[in-house]
Every structure is written in structure tokens, then in C-alpha cells.
Amino acid sequence: MPMYDIILLSVPFVLAGLALLIHGINLGLILLQRRRCNACRRMACKWRVR
């Protein structure tokens, strides 16, 4: 059954691709949160100075 073998061989690659995608999305969200925090800190600093 060559088709079955091809599916079995492709499964690890698909899982690896999904894992990389999820990892990339998580990294993106963390970076966005850090940027927001930096912006919030800047605003807080401005308010504190005033």
C-alpha cells in the first residue's frame, strides 16, 4: 500500500509544521504584549513626570 506509506511518512512533517506555526504565533503574541507593556510604561512615566 504505497499511499498508506506516504501518509504515514507525511504525518511527522505535518505535525512539525503545525508545531512551528503554533510556536511562531505564540512568539508573535509575546512580542506584541511586550510592545504594549513598553507603550504603557512610557505613558505611565509621562503621567508620573507630570
Tab-separated table of C-alpha atoms in Angstrom:
chain	number	residue	atom	x	y	z
A	1	MET	CA	0.000	0.000	0.000
A	2	PRO	CA	2.185	2.901	-1.212
A	3	MET	CA	-0.483	5.535	-0.475
A	4	TYR	CA	-0.690	4.412	3.162
A	5	ASP	CA	3.119	4.581	3.464
A	6	ILE	CA	3.158	8.105	2.001
A	7	ILE	CA	0.502	9.223	4.520
A	8	LEU	CA	2.474	7.669	7.401
A	9	LEU	CA	5.678	9.378	6.233
A	10	SER	CA	3.965	12.766	5.855
A	11	VAL	CA	2.395	12.731	9.351
A	12	PRO	CA	5.585	13.733	11.266
A	13	PHE	CA	6.266	16.577	8.806
A	14	VAL	CA	2.693	17.872	9.160
A	15	LEU	CA	2.931	17.718	12.965
A	16	ALA	CA	6.302	19.511	12.893
A	17	GLY	CA	4.835	22.215	10.641
A	18	LEU	CA	1.870	22.718	12.966
A	19	ALA	CA	4.187	22.893	15.990
A	20	LEU	CA	6.319	25.557	14.256
A	21	LEU	CA	3.184	27.519	13.325
A	22	ILE	CA	1.875	27.455	16.908
A	23	HIS	CA	5.337	28.401	18.227
A	24	GLY	CA	5.530	31.326	15.794
A	25	ILE	CA	2.065	32.569	16.782
A	26	ASN	CA	2.971	32.339	20.492
A	27	LEU	CA	6.215	34.274	19.906
A	28	GLY	CA	4.293	36.925	17.965
A	29	LEU	CA	1.760	37.327	20.777
A	30	ILE	CA	4.543	37.620	23.380
A	31	LEU	CA	6.296	40.294	21.292
A	32	LEU	CA	3.015	42.206	20.885
A	33	GLN	CA	2.391	42.054	24.640
A	34	ARG	CA	5.912	43.326	25.331
A	35	ARG	CA	5.403	46.216	22.906
A	36	ARG	CA	2.106	47.085	24.581
A	37	CYS	CA	3.753	46.923	28.007
A	38	ASN	CA	6.547	49.226	26.812
A	39	ALA	CA	3.964	51.679	25.462
A	40	CYS	CA	2.025	51.502	28.744
A	41	ARG	CA	5.220	52.110	30.721
A	42	ARG	CA	6.056	55.133	28.584
A	43	MET	CA	2.581	56.540	29.172
A	44	ALA	CA	2.871	55.826	32.912
A	45	CYS	CA	6.268	57.548	33.006
A	46	LYS	CA	4.810	60.612	31.248
A	47	TRP	CA	1.944	60.749	33.737
A	48	ARG	CA	4.360	60.325	36.662
A	49	VAL	CA	6.589	63.140	35.375
A	50	ARG	CA	3.563	65.407	35.165
